[in-house]
JSON list of C-alpha atoms in Angstrom, two decimals:
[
{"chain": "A", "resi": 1, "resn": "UNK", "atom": "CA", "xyz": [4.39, -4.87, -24.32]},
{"chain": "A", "resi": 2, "resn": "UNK", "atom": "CA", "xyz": [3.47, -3.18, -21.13]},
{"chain": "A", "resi": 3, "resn": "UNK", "atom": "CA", "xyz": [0.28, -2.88, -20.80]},
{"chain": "A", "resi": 4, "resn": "UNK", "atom": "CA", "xyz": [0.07, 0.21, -18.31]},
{"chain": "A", "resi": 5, "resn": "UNK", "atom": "CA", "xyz": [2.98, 3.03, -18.84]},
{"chain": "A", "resi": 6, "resn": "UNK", "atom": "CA", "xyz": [4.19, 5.87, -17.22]},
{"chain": "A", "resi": 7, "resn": "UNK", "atom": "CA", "xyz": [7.27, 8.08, -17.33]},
{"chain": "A", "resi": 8, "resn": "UNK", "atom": "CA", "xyz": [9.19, 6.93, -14.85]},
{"chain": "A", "resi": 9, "resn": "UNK", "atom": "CA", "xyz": [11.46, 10.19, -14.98]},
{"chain": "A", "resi": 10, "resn": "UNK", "atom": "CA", "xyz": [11.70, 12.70, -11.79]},
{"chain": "A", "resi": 11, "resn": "UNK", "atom": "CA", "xyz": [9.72, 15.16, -12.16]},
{"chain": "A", "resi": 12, "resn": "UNK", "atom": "CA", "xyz": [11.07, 18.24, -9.91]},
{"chain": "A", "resi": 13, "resn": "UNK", "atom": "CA", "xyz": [9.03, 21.53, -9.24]},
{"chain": "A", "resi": 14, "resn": "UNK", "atom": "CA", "xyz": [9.12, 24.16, -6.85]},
{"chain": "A", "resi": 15, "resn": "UNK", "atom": "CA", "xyz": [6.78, 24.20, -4.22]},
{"chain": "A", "resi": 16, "resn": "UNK", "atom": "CA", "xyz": [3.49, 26.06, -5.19]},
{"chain": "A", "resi": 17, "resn": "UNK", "atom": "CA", "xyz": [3.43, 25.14, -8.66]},
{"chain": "A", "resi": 18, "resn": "UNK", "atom": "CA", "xyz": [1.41, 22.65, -10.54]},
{"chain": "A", "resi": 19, "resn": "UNK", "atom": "CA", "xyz": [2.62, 18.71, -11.20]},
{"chain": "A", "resi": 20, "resn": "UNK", "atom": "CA", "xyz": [1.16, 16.77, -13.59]},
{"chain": "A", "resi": 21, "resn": "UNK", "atom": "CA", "xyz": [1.52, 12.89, -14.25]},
{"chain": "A", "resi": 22, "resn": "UNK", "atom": "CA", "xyz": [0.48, 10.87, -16.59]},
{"chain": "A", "resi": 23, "resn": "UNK", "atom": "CA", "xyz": [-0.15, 7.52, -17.78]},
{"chain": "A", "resi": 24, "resn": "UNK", "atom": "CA", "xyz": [-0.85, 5.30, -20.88]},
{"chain": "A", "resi": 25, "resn": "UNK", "atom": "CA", "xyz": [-2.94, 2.21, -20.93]},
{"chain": "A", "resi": 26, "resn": "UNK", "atom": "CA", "xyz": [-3.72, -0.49, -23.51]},
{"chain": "A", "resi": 27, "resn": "UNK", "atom": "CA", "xyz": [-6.66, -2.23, -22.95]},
{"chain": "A", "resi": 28, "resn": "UNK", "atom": "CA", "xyz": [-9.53, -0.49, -24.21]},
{"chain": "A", "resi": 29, "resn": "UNK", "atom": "CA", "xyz": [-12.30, -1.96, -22.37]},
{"chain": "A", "resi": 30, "resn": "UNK", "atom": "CA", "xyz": [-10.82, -0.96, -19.34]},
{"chain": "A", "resi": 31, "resn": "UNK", "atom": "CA", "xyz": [-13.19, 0.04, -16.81]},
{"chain": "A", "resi": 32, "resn": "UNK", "atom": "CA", "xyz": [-11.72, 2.19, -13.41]},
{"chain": "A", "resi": 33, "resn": "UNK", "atom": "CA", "xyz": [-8.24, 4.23, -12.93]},
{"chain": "A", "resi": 34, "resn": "UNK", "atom": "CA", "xyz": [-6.78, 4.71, -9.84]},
{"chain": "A", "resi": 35, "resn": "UNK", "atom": "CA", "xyz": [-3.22, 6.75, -8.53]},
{"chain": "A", "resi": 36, "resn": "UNK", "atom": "CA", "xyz": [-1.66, 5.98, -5.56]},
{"chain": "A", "resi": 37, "resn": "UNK", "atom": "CA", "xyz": [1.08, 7.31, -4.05]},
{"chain": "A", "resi": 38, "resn": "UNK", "atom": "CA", "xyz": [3.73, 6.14, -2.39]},
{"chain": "A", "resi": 39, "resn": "UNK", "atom": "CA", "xyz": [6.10, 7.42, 0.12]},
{"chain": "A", "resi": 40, "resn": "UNK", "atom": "CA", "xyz": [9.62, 5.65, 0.42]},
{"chain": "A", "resi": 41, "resn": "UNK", "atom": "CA", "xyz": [9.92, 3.07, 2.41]},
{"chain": "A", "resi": 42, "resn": "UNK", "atom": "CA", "xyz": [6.15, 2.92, 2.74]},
{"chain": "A", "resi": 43, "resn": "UNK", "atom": "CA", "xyz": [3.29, 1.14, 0.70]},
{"chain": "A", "resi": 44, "resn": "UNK", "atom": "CA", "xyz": [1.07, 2.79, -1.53]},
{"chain": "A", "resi": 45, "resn": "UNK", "atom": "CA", "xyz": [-2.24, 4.95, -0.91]},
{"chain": "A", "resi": 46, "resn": "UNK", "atom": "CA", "xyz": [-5.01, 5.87, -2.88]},
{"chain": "A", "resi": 47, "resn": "UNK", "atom": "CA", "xyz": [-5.60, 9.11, -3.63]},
{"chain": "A", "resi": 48, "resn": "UNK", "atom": "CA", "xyz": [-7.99, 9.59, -6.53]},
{"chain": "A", "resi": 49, "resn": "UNK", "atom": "CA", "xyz": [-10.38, 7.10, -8.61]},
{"chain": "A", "resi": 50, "resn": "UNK", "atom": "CA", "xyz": [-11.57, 7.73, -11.83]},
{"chain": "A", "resi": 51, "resn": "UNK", "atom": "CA", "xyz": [-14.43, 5.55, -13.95]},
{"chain": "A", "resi": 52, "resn": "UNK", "atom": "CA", "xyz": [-15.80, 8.00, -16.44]},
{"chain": "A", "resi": 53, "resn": "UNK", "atom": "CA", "xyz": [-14.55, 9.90, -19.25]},
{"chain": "A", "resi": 54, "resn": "UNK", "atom": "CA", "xyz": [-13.08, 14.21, -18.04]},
{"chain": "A", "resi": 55, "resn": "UNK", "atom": "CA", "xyz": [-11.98, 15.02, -14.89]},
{"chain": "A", "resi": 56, "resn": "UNK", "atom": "CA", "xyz": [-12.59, 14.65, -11.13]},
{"chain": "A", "resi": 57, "resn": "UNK", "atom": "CA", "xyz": [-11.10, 16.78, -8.86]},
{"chain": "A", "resi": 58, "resn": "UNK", "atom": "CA", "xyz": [-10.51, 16.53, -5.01]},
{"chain": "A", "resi": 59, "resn": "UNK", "atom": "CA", "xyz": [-8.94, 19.19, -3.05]},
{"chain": "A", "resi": 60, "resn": "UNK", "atom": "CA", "xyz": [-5.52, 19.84, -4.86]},
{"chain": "A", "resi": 61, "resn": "UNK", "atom": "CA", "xyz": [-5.72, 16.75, -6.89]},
{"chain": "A", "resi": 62, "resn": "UNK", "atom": "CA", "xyz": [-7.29, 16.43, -10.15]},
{"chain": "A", "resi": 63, "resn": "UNK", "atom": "CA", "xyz": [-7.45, 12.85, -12.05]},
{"chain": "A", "resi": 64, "resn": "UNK", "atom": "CA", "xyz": [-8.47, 13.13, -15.74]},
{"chain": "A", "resi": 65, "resn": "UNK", "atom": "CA", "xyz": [-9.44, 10.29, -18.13]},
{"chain": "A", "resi": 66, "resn": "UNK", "atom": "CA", "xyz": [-9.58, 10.36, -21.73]},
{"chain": "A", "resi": 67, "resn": "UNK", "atom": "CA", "xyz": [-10.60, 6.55, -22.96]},
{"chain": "A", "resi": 68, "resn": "UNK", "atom": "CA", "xyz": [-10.60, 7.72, -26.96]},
{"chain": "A", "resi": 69, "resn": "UNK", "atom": "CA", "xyz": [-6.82, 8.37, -26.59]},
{"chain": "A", "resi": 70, "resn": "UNK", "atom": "CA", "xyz": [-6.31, 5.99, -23.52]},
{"chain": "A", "resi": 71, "resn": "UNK", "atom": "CA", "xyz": [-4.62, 7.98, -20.97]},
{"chain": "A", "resi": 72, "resn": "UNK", "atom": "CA", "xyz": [-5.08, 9.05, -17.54]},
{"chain": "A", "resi": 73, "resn": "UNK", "atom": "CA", "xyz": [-3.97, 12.22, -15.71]},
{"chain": "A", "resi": 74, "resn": "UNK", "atom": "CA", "xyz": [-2.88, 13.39, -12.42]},
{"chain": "A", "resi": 75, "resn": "UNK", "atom": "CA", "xyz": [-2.63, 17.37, -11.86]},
{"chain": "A", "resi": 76, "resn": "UNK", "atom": "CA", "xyz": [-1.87, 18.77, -8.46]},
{"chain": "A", "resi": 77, "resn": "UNK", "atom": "CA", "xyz": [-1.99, 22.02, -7.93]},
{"chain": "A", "resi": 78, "resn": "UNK", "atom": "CA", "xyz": [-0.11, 23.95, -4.99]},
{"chain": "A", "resi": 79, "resn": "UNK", "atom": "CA", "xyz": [2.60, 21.22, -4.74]},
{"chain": "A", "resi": 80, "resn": "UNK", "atom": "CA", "xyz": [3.55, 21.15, -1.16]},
{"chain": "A", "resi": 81, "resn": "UNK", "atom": "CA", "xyz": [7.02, 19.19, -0.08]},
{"chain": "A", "resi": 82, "resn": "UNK", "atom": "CA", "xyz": [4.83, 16.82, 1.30]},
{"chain": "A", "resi": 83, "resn": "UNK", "atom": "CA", "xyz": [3.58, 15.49, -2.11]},
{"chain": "A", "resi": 84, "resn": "UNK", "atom": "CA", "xyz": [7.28, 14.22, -2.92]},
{"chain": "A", "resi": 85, "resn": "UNK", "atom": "CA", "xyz": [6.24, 10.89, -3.36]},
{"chain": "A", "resi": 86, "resn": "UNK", "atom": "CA", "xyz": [6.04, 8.10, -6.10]},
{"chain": "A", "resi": 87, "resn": "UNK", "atom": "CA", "xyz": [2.85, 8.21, -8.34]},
{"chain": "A", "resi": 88, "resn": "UNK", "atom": "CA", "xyz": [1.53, 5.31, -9.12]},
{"chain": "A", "resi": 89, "resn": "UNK", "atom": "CA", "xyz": [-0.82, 4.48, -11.78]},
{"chain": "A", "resi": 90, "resn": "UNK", "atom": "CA", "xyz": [-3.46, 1.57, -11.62]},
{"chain": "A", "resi": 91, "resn": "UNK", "atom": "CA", "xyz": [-5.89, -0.33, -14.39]},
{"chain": "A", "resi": 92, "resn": "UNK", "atom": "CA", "xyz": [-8.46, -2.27, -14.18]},
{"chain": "A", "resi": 93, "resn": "UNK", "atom": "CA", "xyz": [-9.03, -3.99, -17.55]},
{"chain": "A", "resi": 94, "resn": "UNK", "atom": "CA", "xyz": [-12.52, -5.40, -16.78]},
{"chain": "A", "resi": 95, "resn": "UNK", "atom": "CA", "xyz": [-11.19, -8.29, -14.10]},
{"chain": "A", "resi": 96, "resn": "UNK", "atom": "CA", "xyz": [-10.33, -8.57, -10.36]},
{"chain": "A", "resi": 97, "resn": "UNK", "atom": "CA", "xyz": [-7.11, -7.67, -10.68]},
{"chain": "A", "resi": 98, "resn": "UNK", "atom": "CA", "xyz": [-5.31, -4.53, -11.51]},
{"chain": "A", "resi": 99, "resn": "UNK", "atom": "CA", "xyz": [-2.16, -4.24, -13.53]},
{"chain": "A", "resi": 100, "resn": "UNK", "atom": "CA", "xyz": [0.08, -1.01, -12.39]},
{"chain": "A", "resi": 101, "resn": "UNK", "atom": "CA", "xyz": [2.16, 0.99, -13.91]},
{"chain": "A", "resi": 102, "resn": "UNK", "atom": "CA", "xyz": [5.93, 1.30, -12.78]},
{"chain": "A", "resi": 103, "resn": "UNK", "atom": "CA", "xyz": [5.22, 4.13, -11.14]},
{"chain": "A", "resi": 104, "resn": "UNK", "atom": "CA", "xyz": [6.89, 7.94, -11.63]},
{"chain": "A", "resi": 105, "resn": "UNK", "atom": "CA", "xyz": [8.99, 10.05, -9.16]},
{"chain": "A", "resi": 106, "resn": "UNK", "atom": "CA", "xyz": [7.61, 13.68, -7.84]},
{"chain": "A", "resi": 107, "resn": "UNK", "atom": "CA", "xyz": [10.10, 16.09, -6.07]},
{"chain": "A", "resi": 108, "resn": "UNK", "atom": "CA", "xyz": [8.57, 19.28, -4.66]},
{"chain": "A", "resi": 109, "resn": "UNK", "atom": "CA", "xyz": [11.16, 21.70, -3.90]},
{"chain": "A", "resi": 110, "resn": "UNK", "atom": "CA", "xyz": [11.15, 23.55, -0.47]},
{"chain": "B", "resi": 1, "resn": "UNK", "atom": "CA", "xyz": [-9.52, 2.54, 9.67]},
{"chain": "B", "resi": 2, "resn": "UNK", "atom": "CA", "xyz": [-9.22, -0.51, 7.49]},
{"chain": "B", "resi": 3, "resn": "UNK", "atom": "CA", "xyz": [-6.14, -2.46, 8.63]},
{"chain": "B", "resi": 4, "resn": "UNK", "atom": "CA", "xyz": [-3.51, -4.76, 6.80]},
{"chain": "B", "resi": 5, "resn": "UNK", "atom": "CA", "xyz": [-1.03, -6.55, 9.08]},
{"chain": "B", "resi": 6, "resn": "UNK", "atom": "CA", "xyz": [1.97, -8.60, 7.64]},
{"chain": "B", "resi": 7, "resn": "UNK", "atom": "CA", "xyz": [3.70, -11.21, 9.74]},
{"chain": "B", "resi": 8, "resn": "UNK", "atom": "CA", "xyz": [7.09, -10.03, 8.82]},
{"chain": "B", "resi": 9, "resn": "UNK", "atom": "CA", "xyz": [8.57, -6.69, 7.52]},
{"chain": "B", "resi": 10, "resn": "UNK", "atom": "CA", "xyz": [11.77, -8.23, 7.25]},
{"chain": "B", "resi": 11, "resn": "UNK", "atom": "CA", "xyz": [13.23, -11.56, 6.73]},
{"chain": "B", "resi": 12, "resn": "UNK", "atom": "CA", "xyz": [16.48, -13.23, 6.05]},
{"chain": "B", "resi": 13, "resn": "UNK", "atom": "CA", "xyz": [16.38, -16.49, 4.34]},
{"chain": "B", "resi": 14, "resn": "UNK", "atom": "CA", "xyz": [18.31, -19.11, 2.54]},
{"chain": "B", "resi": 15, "resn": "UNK", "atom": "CA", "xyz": [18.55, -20.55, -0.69]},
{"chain": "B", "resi": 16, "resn": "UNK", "atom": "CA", "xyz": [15.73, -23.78, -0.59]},
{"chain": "B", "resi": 17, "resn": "UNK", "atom": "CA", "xyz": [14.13, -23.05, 2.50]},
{"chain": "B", "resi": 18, "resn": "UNK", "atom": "CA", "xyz": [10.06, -22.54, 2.50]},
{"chain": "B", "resi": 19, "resn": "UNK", "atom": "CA", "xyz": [9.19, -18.86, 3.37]},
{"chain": "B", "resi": 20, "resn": "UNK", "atom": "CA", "xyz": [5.82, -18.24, 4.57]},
{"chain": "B", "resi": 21, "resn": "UNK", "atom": "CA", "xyz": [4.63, -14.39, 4.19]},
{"chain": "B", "resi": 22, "resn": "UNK", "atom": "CA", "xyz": [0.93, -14.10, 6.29]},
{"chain": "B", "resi": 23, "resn": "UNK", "atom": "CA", "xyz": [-1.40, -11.43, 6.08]},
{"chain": "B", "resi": 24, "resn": "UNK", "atom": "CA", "xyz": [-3.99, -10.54, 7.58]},
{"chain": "B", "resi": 25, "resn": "UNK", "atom": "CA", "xyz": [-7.16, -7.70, 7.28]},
{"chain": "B", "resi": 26, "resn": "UNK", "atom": "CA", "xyz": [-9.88, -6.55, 9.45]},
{"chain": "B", "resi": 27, "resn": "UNK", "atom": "CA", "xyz": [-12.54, -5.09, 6.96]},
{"chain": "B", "resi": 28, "resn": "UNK", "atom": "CA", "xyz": [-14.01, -8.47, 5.77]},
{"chain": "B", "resi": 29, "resn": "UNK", "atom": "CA", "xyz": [-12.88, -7.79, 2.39]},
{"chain": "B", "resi": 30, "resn": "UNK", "atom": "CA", "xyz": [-13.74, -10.59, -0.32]},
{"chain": "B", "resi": 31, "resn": "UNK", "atom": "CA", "xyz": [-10.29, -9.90, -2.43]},
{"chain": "B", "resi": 32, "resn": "UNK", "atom": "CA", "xyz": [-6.75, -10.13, -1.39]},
{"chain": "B", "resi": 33, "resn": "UNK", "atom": "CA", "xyz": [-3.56, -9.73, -3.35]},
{"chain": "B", "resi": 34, "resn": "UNK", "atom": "CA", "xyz": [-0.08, -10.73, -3.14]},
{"chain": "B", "resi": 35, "resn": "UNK", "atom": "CA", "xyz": [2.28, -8.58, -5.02]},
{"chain": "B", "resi": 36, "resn": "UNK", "atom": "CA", "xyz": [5.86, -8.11, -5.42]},
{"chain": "B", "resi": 37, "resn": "UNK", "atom": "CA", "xyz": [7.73, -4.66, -5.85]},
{"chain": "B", "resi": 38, "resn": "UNK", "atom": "CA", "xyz": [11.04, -4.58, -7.47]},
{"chain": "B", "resi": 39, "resn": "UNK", "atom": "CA", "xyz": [12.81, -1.40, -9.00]},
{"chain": "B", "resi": 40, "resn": "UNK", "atom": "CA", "xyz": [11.73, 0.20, -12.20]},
{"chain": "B", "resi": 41, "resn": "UNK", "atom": "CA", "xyz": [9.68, -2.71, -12.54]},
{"chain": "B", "resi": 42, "resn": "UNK", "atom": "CA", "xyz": [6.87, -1.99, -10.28]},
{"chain": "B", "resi": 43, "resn": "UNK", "atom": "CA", "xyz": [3.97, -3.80, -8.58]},
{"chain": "B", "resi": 44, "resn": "UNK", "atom": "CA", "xyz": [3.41, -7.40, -10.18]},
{"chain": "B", "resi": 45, "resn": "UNK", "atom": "CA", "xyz": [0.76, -9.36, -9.20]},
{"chain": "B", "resi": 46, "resn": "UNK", "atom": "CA", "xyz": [1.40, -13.33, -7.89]},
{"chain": "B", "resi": 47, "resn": "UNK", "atom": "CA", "xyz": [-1.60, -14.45, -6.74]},
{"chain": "B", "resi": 48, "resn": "UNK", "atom": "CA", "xyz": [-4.88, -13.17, -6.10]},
{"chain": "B", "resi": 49, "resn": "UNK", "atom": "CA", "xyz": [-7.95, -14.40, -4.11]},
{"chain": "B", "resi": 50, "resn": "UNK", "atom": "CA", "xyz": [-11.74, -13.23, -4.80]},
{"chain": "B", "resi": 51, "resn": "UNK", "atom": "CA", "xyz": [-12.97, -15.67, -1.84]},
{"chain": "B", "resi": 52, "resn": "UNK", "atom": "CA", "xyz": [-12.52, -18.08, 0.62]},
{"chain": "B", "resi": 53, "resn": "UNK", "atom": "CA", "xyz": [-10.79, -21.36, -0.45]},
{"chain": "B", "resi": 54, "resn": "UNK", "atom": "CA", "xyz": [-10.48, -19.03, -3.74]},
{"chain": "B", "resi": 55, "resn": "UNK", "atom": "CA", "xyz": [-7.35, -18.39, -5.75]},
{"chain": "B", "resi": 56, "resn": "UNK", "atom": "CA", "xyz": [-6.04, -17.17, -9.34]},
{"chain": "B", "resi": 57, "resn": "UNK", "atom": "CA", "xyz": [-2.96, -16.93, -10.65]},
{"chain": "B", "resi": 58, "resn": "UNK", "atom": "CA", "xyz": [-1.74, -13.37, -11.65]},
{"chain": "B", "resi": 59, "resn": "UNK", "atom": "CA", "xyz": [1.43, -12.44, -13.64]},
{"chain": "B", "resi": 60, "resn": "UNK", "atom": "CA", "xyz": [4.29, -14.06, -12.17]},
{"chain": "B", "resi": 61, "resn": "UNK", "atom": "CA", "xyz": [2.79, -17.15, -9.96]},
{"chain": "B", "resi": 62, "resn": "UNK", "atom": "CA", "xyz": [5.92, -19.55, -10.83]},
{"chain": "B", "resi": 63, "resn": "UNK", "atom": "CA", "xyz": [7.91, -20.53, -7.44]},
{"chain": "B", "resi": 64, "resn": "UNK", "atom": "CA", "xyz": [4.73, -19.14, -5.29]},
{"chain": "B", "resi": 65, "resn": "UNK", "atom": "CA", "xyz": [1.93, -20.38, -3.86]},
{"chain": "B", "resi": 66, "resn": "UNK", "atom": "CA", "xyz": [-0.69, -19.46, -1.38]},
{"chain": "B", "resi": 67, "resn": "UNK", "atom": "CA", "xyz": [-3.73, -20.19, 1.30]},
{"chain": "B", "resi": 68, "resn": "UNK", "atom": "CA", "xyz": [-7.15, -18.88, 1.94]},
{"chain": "B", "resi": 69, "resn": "UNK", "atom": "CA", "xyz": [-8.55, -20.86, 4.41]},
{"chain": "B", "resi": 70, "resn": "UNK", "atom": "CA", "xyz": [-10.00, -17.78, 6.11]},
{"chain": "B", "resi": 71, "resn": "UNK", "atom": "CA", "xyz": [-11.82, -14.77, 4.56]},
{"chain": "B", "resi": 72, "resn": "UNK", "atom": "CA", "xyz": [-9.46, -12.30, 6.71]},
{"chain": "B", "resi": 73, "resn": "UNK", "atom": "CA", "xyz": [-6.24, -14.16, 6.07]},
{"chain": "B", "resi": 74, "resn": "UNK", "atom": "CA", "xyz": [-4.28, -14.54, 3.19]},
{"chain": "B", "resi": 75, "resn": "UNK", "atom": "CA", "xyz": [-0.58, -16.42, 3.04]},
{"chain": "B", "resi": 76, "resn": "UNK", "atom": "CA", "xyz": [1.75, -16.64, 0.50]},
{"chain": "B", "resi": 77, "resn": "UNK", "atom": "CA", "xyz": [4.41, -19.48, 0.08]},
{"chain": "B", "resi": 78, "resn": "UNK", "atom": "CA", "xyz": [7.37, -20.02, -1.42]},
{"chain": "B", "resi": 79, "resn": "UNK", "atom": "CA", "xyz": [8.25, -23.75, -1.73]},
{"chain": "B", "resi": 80, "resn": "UNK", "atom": "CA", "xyz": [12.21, -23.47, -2.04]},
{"chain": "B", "resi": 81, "resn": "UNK", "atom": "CA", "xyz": [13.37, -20.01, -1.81]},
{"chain": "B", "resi": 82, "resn": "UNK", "atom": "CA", "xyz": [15.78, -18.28, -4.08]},
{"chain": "B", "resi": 83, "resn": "UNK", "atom": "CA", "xyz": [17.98, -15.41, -4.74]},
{"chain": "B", "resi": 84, "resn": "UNK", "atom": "CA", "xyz": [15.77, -14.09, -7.68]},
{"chain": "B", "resi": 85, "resn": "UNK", "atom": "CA", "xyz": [12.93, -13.59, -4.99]},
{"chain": "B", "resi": 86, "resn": "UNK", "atom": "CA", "xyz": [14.76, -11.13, -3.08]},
{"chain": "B", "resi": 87, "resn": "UNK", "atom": "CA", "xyz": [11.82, -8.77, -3.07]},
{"chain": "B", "resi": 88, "resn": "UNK", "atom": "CA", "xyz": [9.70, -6.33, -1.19]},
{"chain": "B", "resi": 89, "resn": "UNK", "atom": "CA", "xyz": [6.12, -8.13, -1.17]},
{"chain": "B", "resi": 90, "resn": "UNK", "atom": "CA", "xyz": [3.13, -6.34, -0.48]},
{"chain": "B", "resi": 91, "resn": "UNK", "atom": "CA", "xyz": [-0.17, -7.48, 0.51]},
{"chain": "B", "resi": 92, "resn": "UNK", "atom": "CA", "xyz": [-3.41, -5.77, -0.36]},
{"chain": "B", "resi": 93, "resn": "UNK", "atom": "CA", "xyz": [-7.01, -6.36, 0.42]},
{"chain": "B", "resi": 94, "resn": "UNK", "atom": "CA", "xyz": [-10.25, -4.63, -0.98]},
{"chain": "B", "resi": 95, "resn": "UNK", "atom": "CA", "xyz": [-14.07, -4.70, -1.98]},
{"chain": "B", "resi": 96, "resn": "UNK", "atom": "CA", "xyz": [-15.53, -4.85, -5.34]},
{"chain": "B", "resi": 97, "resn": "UNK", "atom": "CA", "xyz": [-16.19, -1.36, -6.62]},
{"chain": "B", "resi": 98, "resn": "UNK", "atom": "CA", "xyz": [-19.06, -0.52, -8.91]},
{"chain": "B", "resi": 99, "resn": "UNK", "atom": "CA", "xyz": [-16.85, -1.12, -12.30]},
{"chain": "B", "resi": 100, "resn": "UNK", "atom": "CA", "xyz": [-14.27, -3.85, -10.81]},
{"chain": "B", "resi": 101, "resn": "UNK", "atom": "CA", "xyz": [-11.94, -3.88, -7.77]},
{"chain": "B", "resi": 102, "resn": "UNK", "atom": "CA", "xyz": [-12.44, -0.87, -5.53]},
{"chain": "B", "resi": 103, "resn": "UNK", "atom": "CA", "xyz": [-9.92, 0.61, -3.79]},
{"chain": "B", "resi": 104, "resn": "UNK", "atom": "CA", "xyz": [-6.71, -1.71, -2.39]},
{"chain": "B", "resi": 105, "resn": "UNK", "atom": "CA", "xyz": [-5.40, -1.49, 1.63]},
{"chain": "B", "resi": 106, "resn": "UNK", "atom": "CA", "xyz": [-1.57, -1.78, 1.38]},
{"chain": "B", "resi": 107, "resn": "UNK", "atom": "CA", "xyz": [-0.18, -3.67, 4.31]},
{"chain": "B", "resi": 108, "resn": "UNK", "atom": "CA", "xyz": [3.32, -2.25, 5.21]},
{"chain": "B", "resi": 109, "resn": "UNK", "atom": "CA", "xyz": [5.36, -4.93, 3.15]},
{"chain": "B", "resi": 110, "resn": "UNK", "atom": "CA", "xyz": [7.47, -7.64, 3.86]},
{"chain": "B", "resi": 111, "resn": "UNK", "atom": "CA", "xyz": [11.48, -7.16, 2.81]},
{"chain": "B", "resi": 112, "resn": "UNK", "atom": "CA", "xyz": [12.58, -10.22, 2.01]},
{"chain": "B", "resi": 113, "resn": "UNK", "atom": "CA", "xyz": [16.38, -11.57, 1.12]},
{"chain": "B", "resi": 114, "resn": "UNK", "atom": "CA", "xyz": [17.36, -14.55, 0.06]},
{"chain": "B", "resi": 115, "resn": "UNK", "atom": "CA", "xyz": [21.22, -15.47, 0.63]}
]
């Protein structure tokens, strides 16, 4: 069983509008979250970091965590064409080493 | 800006020969990673290193093996090459962060094909 999941579907909206991503885990004593994104052809990015249970928002992006149902969220708001991109979705179960998801596809329409 | 420099962003190699994939960081981070990236499986982890001299296997070590002779460099082997590690492999360095690793540096990937 995989341990980190996320719906690896496209998801397409039109520019301006909100995307949302999310991801299951299932190790509960995992500790941090992360999302990176990657462009294609490129290697991933961080763009948000989340240890503690709600949300955390920077600029358009808002991660949030919710460790009694284990899942982890990524919101943007005001999609721009330049967040087409693959999200992807990192745990940290309490080692060095994180275990990602397989990532999901974001299309923001011009 | 942190920097992650791999030897090789694309290679060409043949069934049985030893590949060697180096990278290399300039933020004196303790860990490195090695990682492969196929499709619609994502990033797996191969080997990891926490510190000099320092290794651990991660989820798919078989057929790999790697170096840390230096803090800054980190190089990943593969003893006899084959077809089923026809891969993009990324490399990734990065501090602790207050609950486990912080954040990873990507280094721009190495394509590899094995004919």
């Amino acid at each position: 069983q995989k341990e980190v999941e996320q719906n690896s579907g496209p998801l397409s909206v039109p520019e301006g509008a909100i995307a949302s991503r999310n991801c299951t885990y299932s190790d509960r004593g995992s500790q941090s979250f992360f999302w990176y994104r990657q462009y294609s052809g490129k290697s991933p990015e961080l763009i948000m970091f989340i240890y503690s249970n709600g949300d955390k928002e920077d600029g358009r992006f808002t991660a949030q965590l919710n460790k009694a149902s284990q899942y982890v969220s990524l919101l943007i708001r005001d999609s721009q064409p330049s967040d087409s991109a693959t999200y992807l979705c990192a745990v940290n179960p309490g080692t060095y080493k994180y275990i990602f998801g397989t990532g999901t596809r974001l299309k923001v329409l011009a | 800006d942190v920097k992650v420099t791999q030897s090789s962003r694309y290679l060409v190699k043949r069934t049985g020969e030893k590949v060697f994939l180096e990278c290399v960081q300039d933020m004196d981070h303790e860990n490195m990673f090695w990682y492969r990236q196929d499709p619609g499986l994502g990033l797996r982890l191969i080997y990891f290193s926490y510190d000099v001299k320092m290794k651990e296997k991660g989820d798919i070590p078989e057929g790999y093996s790697v170096s840390r002779e230096k803090k800054e460099r980190f190089s990943l082997i593969l003893e006899s090459a084959s077809t089923n590690q026809t891969s993009m492999y990324l490399c990734a360095s990065g501090l602790p962060g207050p609950r486990g690793p912080g954040e990873l540096f990507f280094g721009e990937g190495s394509r590899l094909t094995v004919l």
